[in-house]
Coordinates of C-alpha atoms and ligand atoms in Angstrom, one line a residue:
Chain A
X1 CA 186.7 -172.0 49.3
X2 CA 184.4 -172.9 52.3
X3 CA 181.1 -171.9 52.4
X4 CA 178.5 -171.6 55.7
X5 CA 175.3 -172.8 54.3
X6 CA 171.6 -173.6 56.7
X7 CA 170.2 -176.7 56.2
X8 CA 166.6 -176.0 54.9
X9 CA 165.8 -179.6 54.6
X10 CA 164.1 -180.3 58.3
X11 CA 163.3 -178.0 61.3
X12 CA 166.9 -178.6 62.7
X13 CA 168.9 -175.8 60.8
X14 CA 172.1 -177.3 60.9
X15 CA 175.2 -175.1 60.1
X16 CA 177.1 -176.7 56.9
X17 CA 180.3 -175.8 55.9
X18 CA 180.7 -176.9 52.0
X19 CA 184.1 -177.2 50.4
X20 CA 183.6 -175.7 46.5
X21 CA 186.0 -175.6 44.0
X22 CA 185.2 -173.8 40.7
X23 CA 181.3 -173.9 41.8
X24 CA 181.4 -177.5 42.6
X25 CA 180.9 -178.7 45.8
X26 CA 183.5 -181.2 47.3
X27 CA 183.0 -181.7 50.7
X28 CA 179.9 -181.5 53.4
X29 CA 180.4 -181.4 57.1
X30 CA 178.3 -180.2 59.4
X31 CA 174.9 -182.1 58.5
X32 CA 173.2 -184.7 61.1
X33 CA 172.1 -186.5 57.8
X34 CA 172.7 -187.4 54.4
X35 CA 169.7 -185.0 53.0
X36 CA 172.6 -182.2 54.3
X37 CA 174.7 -183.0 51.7
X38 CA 172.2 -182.8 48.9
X39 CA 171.0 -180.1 50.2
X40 CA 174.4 -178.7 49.9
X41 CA 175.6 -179.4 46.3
X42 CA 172.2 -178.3 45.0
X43 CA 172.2 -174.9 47.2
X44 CA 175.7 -174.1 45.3
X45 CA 175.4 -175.8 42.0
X46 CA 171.9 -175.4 41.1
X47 CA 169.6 -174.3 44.4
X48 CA 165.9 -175.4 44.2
X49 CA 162.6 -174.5 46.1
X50 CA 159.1 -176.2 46.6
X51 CA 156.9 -172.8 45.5
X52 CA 153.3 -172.8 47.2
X53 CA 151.2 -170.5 46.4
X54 CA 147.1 -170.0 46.1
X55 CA 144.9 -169.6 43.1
X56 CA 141.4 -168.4 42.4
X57 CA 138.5 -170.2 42.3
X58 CA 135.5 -169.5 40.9
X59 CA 132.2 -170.6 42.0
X60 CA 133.6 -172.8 44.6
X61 CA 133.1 -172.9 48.4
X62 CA 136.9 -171.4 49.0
X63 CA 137.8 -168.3 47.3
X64 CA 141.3 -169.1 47.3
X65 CA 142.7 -173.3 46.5
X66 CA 146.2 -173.9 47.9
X67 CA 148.7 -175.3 45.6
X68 CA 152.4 -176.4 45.3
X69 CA 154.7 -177.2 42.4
X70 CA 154.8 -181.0 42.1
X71 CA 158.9 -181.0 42.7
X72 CA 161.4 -178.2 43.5
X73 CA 161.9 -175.7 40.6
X74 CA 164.9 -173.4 40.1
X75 CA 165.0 -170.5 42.9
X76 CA 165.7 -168.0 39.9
X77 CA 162.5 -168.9 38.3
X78 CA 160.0 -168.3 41.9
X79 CA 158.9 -165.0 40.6
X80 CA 158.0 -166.0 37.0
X81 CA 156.4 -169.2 38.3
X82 CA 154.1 -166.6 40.8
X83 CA 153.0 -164.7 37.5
X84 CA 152.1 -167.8 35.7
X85 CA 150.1 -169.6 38.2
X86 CA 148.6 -165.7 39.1
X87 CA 146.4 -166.8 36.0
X88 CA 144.6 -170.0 36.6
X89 CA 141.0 -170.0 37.8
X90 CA 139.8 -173.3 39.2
X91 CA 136.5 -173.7 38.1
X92 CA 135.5 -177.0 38.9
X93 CA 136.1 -179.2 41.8
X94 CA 139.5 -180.5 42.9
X95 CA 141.3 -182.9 44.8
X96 CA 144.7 -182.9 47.1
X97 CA 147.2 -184.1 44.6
X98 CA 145.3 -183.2 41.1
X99 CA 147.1 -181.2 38.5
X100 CA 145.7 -177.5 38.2
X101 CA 148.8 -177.0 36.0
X102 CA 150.8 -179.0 33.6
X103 CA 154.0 -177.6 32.5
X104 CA 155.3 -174.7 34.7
X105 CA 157.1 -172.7 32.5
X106 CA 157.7 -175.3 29.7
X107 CA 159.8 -176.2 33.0
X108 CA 158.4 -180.0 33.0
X109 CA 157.4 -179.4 37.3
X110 CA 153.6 -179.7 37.4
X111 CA 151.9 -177.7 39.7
X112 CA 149.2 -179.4 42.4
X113 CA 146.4 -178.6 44.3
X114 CA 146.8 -179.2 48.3
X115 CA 143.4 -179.2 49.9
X116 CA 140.3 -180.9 48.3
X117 CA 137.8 -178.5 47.1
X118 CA 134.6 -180.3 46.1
X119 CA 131.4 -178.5 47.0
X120 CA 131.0 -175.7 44.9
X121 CA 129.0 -172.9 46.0
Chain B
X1 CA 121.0 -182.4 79.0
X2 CA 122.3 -184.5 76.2
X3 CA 125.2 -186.4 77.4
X4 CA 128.4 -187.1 75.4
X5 CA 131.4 -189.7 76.6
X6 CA 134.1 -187.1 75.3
X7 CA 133.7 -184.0 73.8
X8 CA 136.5 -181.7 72.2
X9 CA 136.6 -178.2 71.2
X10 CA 138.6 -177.4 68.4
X11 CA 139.2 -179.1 65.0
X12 CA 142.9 -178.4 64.2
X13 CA 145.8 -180.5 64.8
X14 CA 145.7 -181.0 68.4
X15 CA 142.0 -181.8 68.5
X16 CA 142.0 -184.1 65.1
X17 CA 145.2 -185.9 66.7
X18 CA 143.2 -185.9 70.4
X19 CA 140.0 -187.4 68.6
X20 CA 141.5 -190.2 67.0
X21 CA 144.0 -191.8 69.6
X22 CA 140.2 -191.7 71.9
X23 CA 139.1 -193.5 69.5
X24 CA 141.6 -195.7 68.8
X25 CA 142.2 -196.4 72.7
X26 CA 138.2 -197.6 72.2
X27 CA 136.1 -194.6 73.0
X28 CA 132.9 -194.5 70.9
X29 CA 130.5 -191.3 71.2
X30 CA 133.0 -188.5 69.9
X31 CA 131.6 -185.2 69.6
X32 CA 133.9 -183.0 68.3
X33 CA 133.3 -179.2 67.9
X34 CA 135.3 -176.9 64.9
X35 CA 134.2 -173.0 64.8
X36 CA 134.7 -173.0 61.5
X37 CA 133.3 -174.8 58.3
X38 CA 135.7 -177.0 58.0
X39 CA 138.5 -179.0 60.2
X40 CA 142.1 -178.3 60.3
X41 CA 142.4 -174.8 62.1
X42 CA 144.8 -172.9 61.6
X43 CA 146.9 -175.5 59.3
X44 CA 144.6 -174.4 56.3
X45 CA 146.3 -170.8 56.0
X46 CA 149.3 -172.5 56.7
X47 CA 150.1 -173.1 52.6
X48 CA 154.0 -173.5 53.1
X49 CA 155.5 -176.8 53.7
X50 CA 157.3 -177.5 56.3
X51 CA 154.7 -179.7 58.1
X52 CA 154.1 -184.2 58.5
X53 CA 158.2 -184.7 58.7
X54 CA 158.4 -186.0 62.4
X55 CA 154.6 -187.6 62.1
X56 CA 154.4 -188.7 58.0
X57 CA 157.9 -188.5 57.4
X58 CA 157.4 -186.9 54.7
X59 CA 156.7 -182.5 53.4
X60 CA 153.7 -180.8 53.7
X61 CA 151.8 -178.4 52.9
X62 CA 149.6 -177.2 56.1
X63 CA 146.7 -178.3 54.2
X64 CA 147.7 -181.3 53.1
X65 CA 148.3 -182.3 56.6
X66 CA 145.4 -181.3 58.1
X67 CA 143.3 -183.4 55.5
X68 CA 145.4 -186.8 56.4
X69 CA 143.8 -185.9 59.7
X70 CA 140.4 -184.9 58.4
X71 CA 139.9 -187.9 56.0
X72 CA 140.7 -190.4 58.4
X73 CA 138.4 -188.6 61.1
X74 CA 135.5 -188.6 57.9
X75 CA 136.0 -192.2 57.8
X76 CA 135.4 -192.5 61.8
X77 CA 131.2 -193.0 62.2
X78 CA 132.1 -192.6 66.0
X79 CA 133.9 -188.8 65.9
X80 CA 130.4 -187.0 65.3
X81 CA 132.2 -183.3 63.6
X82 CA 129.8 -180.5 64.7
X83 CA 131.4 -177.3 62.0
X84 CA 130.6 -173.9 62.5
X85 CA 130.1 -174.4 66.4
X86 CA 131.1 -172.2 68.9
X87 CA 130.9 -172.8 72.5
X88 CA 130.4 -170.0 74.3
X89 CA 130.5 -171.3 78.3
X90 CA 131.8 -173.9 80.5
X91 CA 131.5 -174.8 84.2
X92 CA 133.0 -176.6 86.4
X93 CA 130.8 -180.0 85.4
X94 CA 132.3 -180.4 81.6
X95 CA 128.9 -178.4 80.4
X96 CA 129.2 -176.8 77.5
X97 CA 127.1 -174.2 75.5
X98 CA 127.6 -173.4 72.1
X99 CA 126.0 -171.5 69.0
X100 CA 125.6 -173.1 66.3
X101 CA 123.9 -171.3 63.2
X102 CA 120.3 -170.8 64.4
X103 CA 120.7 -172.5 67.9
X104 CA 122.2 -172.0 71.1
X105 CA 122.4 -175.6 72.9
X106 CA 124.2 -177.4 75.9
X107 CA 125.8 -180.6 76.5
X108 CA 127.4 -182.3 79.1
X109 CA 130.5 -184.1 78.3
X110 CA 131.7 -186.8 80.1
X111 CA 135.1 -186.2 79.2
X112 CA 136.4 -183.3 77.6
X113 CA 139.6 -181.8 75.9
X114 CA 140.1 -178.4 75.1
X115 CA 142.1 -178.0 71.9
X116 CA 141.0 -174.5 71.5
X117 CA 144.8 -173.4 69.9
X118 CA 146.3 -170.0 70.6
X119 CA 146.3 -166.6 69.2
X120 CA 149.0 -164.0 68.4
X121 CA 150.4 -161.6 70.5
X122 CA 149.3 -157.9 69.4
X123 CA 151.1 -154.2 68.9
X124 CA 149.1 -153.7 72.9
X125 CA 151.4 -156.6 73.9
X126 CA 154.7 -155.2 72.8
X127 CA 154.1 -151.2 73.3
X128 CA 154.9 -149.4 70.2
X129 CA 154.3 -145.8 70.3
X130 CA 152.2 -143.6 67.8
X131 CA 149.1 -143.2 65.6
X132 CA 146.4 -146.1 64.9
X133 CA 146.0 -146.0 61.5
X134 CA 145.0 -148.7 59.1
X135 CA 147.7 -151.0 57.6
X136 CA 148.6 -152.8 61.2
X137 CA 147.8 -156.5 61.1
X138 CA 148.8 -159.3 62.8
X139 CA 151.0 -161.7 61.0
X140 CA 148.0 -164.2 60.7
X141 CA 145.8 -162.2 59.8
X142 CA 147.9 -160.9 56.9
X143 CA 147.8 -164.9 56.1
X144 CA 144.2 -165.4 56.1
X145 CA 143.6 -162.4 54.3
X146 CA 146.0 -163.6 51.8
X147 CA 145.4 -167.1 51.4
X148 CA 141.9 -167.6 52.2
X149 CA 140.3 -164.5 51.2
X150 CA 142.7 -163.6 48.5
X151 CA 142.8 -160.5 49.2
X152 CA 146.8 -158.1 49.2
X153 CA 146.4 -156.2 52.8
X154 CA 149.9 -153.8 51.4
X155 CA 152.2 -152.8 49.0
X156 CA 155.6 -152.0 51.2
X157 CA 155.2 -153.9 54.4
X158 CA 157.8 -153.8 57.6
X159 CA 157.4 -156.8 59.8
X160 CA 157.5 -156.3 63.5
X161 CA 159.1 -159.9 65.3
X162 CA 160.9 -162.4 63.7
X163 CA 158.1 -165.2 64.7
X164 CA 158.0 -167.8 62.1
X165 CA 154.5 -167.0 61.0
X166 CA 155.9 -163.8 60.3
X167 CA 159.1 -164.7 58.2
X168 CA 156.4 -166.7 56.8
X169 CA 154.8 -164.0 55.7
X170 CA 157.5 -161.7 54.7
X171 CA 158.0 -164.7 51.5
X172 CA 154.3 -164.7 51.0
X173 CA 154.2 -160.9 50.6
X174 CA 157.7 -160.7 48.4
X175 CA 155.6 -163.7 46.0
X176 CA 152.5 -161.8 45.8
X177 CA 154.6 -158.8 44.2
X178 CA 155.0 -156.8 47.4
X179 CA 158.1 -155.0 49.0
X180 CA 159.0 -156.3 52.1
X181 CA 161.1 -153.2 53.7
X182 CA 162.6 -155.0 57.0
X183 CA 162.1 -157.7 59.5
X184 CA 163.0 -156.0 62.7
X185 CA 163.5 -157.9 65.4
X186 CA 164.3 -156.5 69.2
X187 CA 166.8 -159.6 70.4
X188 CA 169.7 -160.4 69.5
X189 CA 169.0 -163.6 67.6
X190 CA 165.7 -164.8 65.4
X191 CA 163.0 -165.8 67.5
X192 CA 161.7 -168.1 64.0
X193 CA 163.4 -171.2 62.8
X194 CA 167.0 -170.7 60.8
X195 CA 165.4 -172.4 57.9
X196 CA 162.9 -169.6 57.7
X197 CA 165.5 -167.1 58.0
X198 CA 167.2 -168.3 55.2
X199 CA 164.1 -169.5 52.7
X200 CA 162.0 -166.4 53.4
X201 CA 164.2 -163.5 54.2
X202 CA 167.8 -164.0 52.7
X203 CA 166.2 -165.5 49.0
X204 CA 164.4 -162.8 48.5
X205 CA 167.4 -160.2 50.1
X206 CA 164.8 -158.7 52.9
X207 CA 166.6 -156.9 55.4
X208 CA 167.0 -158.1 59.0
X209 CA 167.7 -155.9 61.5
X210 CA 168.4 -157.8 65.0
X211 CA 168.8 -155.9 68.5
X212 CA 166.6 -153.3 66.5
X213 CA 162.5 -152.2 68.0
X214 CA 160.2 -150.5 66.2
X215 CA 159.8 -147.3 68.5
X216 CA 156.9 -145.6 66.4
X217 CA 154.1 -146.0 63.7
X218 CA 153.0 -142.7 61.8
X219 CA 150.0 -142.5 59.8
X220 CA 147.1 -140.4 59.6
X221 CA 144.6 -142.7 57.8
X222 CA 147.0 -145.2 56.5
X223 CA 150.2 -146.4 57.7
X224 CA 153.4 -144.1 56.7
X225 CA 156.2 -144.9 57.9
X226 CA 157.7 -146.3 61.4
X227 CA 160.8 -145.3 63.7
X228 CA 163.5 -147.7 63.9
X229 CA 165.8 -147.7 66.6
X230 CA 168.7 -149.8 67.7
X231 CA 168.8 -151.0 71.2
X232 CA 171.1 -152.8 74.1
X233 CA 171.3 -155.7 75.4
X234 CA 168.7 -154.9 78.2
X235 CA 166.8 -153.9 75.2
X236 CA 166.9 -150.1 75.9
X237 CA 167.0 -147.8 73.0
X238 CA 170.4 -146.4 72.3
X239 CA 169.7 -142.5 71.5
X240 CA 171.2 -141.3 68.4
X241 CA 170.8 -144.6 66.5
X242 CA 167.3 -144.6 64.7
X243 CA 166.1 -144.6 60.8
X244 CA 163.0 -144.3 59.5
X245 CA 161.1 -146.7 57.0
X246 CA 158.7 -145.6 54.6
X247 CA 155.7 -148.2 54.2
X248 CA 151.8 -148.9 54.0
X249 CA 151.9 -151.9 56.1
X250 CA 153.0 -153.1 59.7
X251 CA 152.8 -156.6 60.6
X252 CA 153.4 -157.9 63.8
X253 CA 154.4 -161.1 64.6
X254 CA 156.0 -161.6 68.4
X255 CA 154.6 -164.9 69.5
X256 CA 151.7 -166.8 70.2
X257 CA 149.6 -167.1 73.7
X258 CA 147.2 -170.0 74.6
X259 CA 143.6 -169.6 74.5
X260 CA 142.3 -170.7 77.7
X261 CA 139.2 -168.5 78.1
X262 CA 136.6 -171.4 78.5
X263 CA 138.7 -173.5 81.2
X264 CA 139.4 -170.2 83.0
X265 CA 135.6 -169.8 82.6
X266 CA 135.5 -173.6 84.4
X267 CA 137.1 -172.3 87.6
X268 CA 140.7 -173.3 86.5
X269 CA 143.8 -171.5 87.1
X270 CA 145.8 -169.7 84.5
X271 CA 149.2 -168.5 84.7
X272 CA 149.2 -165.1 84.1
X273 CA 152.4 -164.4 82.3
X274 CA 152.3 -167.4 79.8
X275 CA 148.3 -168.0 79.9
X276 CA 149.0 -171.5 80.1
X277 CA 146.4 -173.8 82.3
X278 CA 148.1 -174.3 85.7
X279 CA 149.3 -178.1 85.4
X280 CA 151.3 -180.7 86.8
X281 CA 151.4 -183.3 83.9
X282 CA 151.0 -182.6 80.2
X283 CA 147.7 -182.5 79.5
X284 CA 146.2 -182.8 82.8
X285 CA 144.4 -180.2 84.7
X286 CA 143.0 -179.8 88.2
X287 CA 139.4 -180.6 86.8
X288 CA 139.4 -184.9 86.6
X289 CA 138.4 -185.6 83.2
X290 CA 139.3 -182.1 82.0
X291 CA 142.2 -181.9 79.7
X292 CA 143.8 -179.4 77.4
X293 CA 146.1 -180.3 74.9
X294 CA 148.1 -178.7 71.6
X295 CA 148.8 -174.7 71.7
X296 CA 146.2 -174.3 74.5
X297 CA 148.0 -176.4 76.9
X298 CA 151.9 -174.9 75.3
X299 CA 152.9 -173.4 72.2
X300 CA 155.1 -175.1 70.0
X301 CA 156.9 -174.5 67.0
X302 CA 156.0 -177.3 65.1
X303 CA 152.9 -179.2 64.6
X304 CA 153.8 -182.4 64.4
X305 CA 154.8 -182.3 68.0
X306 CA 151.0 -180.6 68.4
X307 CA 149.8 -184.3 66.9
X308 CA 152.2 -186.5 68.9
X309 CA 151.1 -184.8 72.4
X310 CA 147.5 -184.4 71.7
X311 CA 147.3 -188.1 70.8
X312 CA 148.2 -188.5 74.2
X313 CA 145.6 -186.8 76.0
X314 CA 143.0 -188.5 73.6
X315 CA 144.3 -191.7 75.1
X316 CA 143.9 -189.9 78.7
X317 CA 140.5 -189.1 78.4
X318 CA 139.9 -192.6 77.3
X319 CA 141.7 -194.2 80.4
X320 CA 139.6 -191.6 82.4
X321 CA 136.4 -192.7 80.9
X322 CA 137.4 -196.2 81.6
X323 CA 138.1 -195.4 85.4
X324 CA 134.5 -193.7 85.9
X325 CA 132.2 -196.2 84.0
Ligands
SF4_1 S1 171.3 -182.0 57.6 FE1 169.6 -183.4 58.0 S2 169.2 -183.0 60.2 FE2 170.4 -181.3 59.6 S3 168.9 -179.7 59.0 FE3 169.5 -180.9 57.1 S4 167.9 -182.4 57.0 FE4 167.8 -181.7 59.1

């Protein structure tokens, strides 16, 4: 079976076409570069996404810190994710890269804040 | 009047990237002025990634690009960062006057670049019919009110343009537990990136309606619903073939357009259709030592690019400065 798929991976968009066969993907075409083909066999087999979100802080100088999951985590899973990192409250002051969460959803991804917060209010 | 060698207005990409190629190209008294209270513009709502591939080859976050730029500029005794400044007027002479909390104060720059960014196109711009209730924002505004004041502006929301900052949004609202009714978008094609169509509309299943306008928003106090109505390919409505949408929440998101207030303030001519400085090479205007760079001087989708052109007129202004001392 072929499959049209976008490239996510970079601003281009290129059309892929992806061969499958019993869910797995056997062929690529279509992609400028190899991250196409990754791209590809995860999108079918077991498709991924960075999530970014924001969380609350309290008695900092933002009201909201910006934050991303550490790795991609399972598309299906965006929504739980949303609900689980709906409940952190930064209290103290953070830097671009620390962990404001260790283990997304007993998932192993940790998720990161993306902007250094450090005065607080 | 104090006197500055360069001075640049605005503190996101274009005039972080336009601040340190001057200074790289040797130019030592920086001044550069950011209305808000902290650098990076608009890159700080901006909590998607998608950004630092062409520059950093690598993804980031808005955020997290803007403080590569803002560390390194920290680190730069000669880039003086004036926050929560806003300049006000500008002649023909590269004087500037600016509030500041508590004081209103001039300066004469030597050298200046405008990197003053651009603002969204609003429901005035594309002519939808109807009430004025609440519940209409502009895409970025949705976004600031979401990720920097934390704050949901609707429950069931119908996005007006296919822009990026919109399909931007319609993820952002789906994640925060809202229902995002439609993307309606008058041409034919997606005015946003493919990658956005698929990531933030087609994930989540949000309808896209293409060759489609909004013709009407009702609502009395709130936002209750809009028209919908297909159209040709001149874009005229074909009668017959409208639906209505029930929602709280319009957003509208049909491009961006320079801010070029101050320079047209300076005497210099705008082009009234894309409100773009009148200008022969990038960068350059008809004022010598008077340069505009990054969404002021053209809006782009991406803001690497912003960071690669404003680098150059940082290195302008320098050659300028050179030329006249
Ligand atoms: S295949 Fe490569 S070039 Fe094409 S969109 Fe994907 S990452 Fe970009």
């Amino acid at each position: 079976m072929i499959k049209k798929l976008i490239c996510i991976e970079c601003p281009k968009g290129c059309v892929l076409s992806v061969e499958t066969e019993e869910g797995k993907v056997i062929a690529v075409s279509g992609n400028e570069c190899p991250k196409g083909a990754r791209y590809a066999t995860s999108e079918i087999e077991n498709p991924l996404r960075v999530l970014t979100t924001t969380v609350l802080a309290r008695g900092l100088c933002v009201k909201m810190v910006p934050v991303k999951t550490d790795r991609p985590i399972p598309k299906d899973s965006l929504s739980e994710a949303m609900t689980a990192i709906k409940r952190i409250r930064l209290q103290k002051s953070v830097r671009v890269g620390e962990v404001v969460l260790e283990d997304l959803l007993g998932l192993g991804i940790r998720v990161i804040a993306t902007r250094d917060v450090l005065s607080e209010e | 009047m104090v006197e500055r060698d360069l001075v640049i207005v605005g503190g996101g990409p274009a005039g972080m990237a336009a601040a340190l190629a001057a200074h790289e190209a040797g130019i030592t008294d920086i001044l550069l002025f950011e209305r808000d209270q902290h650098l990076g513009g608009i890159l700080n709502q901006c909590v998607h990634t998608g950004f630092g591939l062409g520059y950093f080859h690598e993804v980031l976050t808005g955020p997290e690009y803007a403080d590569r730029f803002a560390k390194k500029i920290r680190e730069t005794p000669e880039i003086e960062v004036s926050l929560k400044s806003f300049v006000v007027h500008l002649t023909r002479d590269k004087e500037l006057t600016f509030l500041k909390p508590g004081l209103l104060e001039r300066v004469k720059a030597r050298a200046l670049i405008m990197a003053t960014g651009c603002r969204e196109r609003t429901r005035e711009m594309v002519h939808i019919a109807g009430t004025r209730p609440a519940g209409i924002f502009s895409a970025g505004l949705a976004q600031k009110l979401i990720n920097i004041e934390g704050l949901l502006p609707g429950r069931r929301v119908v996005i007006v343009g296919s822009g990026d900052i919109g399909l931007i949004m319609a993820r952002r609202f789906f994640l925060e537990g809202a229902e995002v009714k439609a993307v309606i978008e008058i041409r034919k094609e997606s005015r946003g990136l493919l990658r956005n169509i698929v990531q933030c509309l087609d994930d989540f299943n949000t309808p896209f309606y293409t060759s489609h306008k909004v013709a009407k928003i009702y609502g009395r106090d709130r936002v209750e619903k809009v028209k919908v109505v297909k159209v040709d390919d001149r874009l005229n409505e074909i009668p017959g073939e409208a639906f209505e949408i029930e929602c709280d929440t319009v957003l509208i998101s049909v491009g961006l357009i320079p801010e070029n207030e101050l320079i047209e303030m300076a005497g210099l001519a705008i082009d009234k259709k894309t409100n773009r400085p009148v200008s022969a090479e990038l960068n350059k205007t008809a004022i010598d030592g008077l340069f505009v760079c990054g969404n002021a001087f053209q809006v782009y989708d991406i803001a690497d690019s912003v960071s690669r052109d404003s680098e150059i007129a940082g290195r302008l202004a320098a050659e300028y400065l050179r030329g006249v001392s």
